[in-house]
Short mmCIF file of C-alpha atoms in Angstrom, two decimals:
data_model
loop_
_atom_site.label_atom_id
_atom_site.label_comp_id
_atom_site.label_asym_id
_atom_site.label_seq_id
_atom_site.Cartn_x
_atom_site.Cartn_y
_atom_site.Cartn_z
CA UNK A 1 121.06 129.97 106.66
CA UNK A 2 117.81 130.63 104.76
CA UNK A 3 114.59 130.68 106.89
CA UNK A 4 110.98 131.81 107.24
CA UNK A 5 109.41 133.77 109.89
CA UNK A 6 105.27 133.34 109.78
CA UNK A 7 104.72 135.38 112.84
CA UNK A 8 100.87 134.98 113.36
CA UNK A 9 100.31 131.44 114.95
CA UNK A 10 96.09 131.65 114.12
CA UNK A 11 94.20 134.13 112.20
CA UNK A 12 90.49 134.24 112.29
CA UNK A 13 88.57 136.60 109.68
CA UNK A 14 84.78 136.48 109.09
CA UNK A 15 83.26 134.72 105.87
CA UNK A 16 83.57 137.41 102.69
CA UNK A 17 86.40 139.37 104.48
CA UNK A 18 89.98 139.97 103.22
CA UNK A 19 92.92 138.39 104.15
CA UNK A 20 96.59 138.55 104.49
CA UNK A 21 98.53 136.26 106.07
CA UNK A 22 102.47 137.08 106.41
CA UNK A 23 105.74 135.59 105.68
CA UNK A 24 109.30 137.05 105.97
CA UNK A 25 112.35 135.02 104.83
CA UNK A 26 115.95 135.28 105.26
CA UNK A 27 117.88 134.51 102.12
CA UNK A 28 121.38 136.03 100.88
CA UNK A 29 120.07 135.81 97.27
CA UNK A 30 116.70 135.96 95.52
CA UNK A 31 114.91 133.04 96.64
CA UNK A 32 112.28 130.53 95.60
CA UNK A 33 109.36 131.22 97.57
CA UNK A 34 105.98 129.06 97.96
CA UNK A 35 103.00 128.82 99.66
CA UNK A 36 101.38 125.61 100.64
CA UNK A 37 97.66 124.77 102.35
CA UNK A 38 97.01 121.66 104.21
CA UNK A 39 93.61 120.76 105.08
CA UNK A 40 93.33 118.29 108.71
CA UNK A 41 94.92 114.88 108.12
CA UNK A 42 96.01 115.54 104.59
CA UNK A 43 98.75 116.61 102.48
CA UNK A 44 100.15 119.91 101.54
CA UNK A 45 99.16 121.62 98.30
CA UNK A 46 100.72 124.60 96.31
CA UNK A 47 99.11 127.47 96.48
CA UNK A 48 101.68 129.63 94.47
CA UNK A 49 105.02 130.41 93.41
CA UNK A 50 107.45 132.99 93.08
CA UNK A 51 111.08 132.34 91.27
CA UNK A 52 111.24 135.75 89.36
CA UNK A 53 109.88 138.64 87.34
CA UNK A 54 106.49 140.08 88.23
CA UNK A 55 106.26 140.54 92.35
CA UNK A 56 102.81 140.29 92.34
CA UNK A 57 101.89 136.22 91.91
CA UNK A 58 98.77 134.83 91.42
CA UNK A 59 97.58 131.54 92.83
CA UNK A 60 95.04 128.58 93.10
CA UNK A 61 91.63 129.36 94.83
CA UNK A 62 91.84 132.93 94.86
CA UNK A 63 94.95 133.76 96.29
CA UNK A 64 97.93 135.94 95.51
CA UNK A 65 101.00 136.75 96.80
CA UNK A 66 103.28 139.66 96.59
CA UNK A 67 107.01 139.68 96.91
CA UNK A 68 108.80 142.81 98.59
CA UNK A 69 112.57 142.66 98.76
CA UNK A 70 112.92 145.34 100.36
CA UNK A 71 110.96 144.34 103.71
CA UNK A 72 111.90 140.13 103.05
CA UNK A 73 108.18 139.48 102.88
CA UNK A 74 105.92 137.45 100.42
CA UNK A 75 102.57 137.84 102.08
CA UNK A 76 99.64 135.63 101.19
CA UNK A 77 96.37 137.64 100.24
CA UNK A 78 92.37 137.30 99.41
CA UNK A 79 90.07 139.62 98.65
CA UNK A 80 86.93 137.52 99.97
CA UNK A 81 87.32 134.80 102.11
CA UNK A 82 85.23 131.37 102.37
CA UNK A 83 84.71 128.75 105.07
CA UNK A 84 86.62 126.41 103.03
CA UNK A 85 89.58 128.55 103.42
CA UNK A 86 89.44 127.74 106.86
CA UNK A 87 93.04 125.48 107.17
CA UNK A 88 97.01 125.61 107.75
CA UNK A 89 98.96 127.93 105.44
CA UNK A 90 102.70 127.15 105.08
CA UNK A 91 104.93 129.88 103.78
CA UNK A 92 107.98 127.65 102.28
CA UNK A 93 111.49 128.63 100.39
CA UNK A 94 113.66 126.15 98.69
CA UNK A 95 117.16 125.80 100.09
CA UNK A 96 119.94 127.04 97.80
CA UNK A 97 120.92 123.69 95.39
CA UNK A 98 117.09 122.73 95.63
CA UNK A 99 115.32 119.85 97.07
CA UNK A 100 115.17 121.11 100.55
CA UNK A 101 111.93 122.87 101.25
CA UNK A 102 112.47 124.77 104.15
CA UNK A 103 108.59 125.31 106.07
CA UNK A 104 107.66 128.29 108.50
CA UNK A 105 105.75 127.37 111.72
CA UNK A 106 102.30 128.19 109.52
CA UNK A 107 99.29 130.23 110.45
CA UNK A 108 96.12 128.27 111.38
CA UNK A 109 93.06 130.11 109.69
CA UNK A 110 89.77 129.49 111.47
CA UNK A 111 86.43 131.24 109.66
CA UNK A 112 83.70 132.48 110.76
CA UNK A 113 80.05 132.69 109.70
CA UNK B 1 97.87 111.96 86.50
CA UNK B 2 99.26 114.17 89.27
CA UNK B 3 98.78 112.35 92.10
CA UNK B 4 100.80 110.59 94.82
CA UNK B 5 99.29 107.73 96.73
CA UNK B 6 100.45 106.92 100.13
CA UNK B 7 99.64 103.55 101.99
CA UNK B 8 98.27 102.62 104.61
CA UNK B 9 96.62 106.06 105.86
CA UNK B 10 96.84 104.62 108.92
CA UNK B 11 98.88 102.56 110.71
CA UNK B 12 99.29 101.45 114.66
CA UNK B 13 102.37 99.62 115.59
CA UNK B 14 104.26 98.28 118.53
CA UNK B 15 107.83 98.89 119.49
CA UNK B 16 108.73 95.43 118.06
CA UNK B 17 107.11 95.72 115.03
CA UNK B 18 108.12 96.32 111.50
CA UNK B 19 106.38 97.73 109.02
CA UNK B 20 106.65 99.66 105.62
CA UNK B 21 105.18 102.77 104.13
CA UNK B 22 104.54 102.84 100.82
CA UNK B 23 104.52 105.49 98.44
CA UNK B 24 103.81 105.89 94.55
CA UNK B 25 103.89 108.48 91.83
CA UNK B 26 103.44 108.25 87.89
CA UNK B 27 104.13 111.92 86.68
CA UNK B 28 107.53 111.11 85.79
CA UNK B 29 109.47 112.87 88.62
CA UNK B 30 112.49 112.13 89.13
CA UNK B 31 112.83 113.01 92.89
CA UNK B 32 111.05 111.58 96.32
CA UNK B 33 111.03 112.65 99.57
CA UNK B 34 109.53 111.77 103.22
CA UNK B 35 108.71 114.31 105.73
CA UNK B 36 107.87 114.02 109.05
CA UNK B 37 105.21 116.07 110.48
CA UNK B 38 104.08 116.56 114.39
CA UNK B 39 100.80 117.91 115.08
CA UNK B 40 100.98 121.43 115.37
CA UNK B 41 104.18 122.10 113.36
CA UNK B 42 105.84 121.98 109.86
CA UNK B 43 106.64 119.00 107.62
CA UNK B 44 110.26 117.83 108.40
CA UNK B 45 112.23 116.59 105.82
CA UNK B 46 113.85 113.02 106.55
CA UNK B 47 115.03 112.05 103.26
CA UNK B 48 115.36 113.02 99.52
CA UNK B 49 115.81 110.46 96.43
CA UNK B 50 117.54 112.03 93.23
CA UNK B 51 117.09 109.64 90.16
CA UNK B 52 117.19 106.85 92.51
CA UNK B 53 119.70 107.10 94.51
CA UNK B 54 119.74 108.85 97.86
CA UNK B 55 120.51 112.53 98.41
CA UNK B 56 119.94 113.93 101.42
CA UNK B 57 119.54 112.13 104.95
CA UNK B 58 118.63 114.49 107.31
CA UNK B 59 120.20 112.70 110.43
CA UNK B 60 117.40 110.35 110.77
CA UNK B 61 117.81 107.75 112.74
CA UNK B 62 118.51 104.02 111.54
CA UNK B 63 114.73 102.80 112.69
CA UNK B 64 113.89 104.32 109.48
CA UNK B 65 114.95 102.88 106.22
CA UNK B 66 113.96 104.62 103.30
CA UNK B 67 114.30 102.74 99.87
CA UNK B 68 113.74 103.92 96.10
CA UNK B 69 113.03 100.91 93.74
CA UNK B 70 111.97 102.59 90.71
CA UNK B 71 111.74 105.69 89.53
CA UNK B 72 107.79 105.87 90.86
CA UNK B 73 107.84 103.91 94.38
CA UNK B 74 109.29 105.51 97.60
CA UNK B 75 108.97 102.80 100.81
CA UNK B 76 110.06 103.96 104.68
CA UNK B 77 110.64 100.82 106.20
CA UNK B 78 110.24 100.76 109.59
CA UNK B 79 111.69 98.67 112.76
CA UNK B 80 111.72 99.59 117.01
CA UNK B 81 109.91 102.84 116.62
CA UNK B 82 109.65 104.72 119.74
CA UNK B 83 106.29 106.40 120.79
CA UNK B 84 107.43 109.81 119.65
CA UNK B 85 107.98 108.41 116.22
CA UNK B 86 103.81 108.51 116.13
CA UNK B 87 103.22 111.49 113.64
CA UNK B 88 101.75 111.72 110.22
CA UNK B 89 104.47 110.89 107.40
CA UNK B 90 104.12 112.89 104.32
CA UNK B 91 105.52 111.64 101.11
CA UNK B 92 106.40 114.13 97.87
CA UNK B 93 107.63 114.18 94.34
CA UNK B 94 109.22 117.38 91.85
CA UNK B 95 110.99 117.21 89.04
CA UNK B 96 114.34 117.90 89.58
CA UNK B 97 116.11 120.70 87.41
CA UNK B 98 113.17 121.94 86.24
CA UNK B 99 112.07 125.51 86.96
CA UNK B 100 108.58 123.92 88.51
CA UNK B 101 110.55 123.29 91.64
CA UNK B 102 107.19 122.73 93.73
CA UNK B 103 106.24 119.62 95.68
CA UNK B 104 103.70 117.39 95.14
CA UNK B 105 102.43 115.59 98.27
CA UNK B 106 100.59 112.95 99.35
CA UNK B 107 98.17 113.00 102.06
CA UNK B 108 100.27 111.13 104.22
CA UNK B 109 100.14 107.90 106.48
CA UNK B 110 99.06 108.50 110.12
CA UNK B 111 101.73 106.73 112.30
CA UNK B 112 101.00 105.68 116.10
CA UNK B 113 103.49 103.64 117.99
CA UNK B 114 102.40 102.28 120.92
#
């Protein structure tokens, strides 16, 4: 059965340093992979995508992504982080025959000044 | 327009109550869902409209009563809720098909039962 692993509950990082949060899935073929953010008491919004092609995706806000097969990962990155970054990040992958959005446990991401 | 529009963003209800969630999209999708989300954790998903007609029901129980009128309204009706039914209720839309298989939420209705 396809799943996601986000194995770092919280993250904190200072204001204006990098970032990677991380994300390994289990998935028999090559899979649909997303990451969502979701600020307190709202919804969840796409980040980025990956279906195919280039590994490397680029995202909303600043953020990228980069798919490695070969370790199951799609880790979420940014060069230069800012307090408004500060919020849930859901690694997600869409269940084989679509419509079912399958969510890892997230990583909280607290900033600092 | 890319929005979806939940109502009420909040809601308090008794265990005898019943009450409806509303939800409404005009991008022309073509599929609807409600999750369920707990503080602290991921959304759930409870059920999944395809053109209409329901596609997946994830085992929910029969308190909730999700209905698809149109193609751009989603409603979770909702009768005898327990106390651990309080959580926030996220609705979402995609197009089905497509190869923009992302969601689009809403920012949910915050559900206590008392």
């Amino acid at each position: 059965a396809q799943s996601v692993t986000q194995p770092d509950i919280h993250i904190t990082v200072s204001e204006g340093a990098s970032l990677e949060l991380r994300c390994n899935y289990s998935y028999g073929a090559t899979p649909y992979l997303f990451w969502y953010v979701q600020s307190p008491g709202q919804g969840l919004q796409l980040l980025l995508k990956y279906f195919s092609g280039d590994t490397l995706v680029q995202g909303i806000k600043g953020f990228e992504a980069e798919f490695k097969r070969s370790q199951s990962s799609f880790n979420l990155r940014k060069p230069s982080v800012h307090w408004s970054d500060a919020a849930e990040y859901f690694c997600a992958v869409l269940h084989t025959g679509g419509f079912k959005t399958i969510f890892g446990a997230g990583t909280r991401l607290f900033v600092k000044a | 327009d890319t929005e979806v529009t939940q109502t009420p963003k909040h809601l308090v209800m008794g265990m005898t109550n019943k009450k409806s969630l509303k939800c409404e999209q005009h991008m022309g999708h073509r599929a609807m869902y409600w999750y369920k989300q707990k503080a602290k954790k991921p959304p759930e998903l409870m059920f999944v409209y395809s053109y209409e007609k329901l596609s997946i029901n994830e085992s929910v129980p029969s308190r909730f009563s999700p209905e698809c009128p149109n193609s751009s309204l989603l409603n979770l009706h909702l009768h005898a809720l327990q106390p651990e039914d309080s959580a926030l209720y996220l609705c979402a839309s995609s197009q089905p098909g497509s190869s923009n298989e992302k969601l689009f939420f809403g920012s949910g209705t915050q559900l206590s039962v008392l």
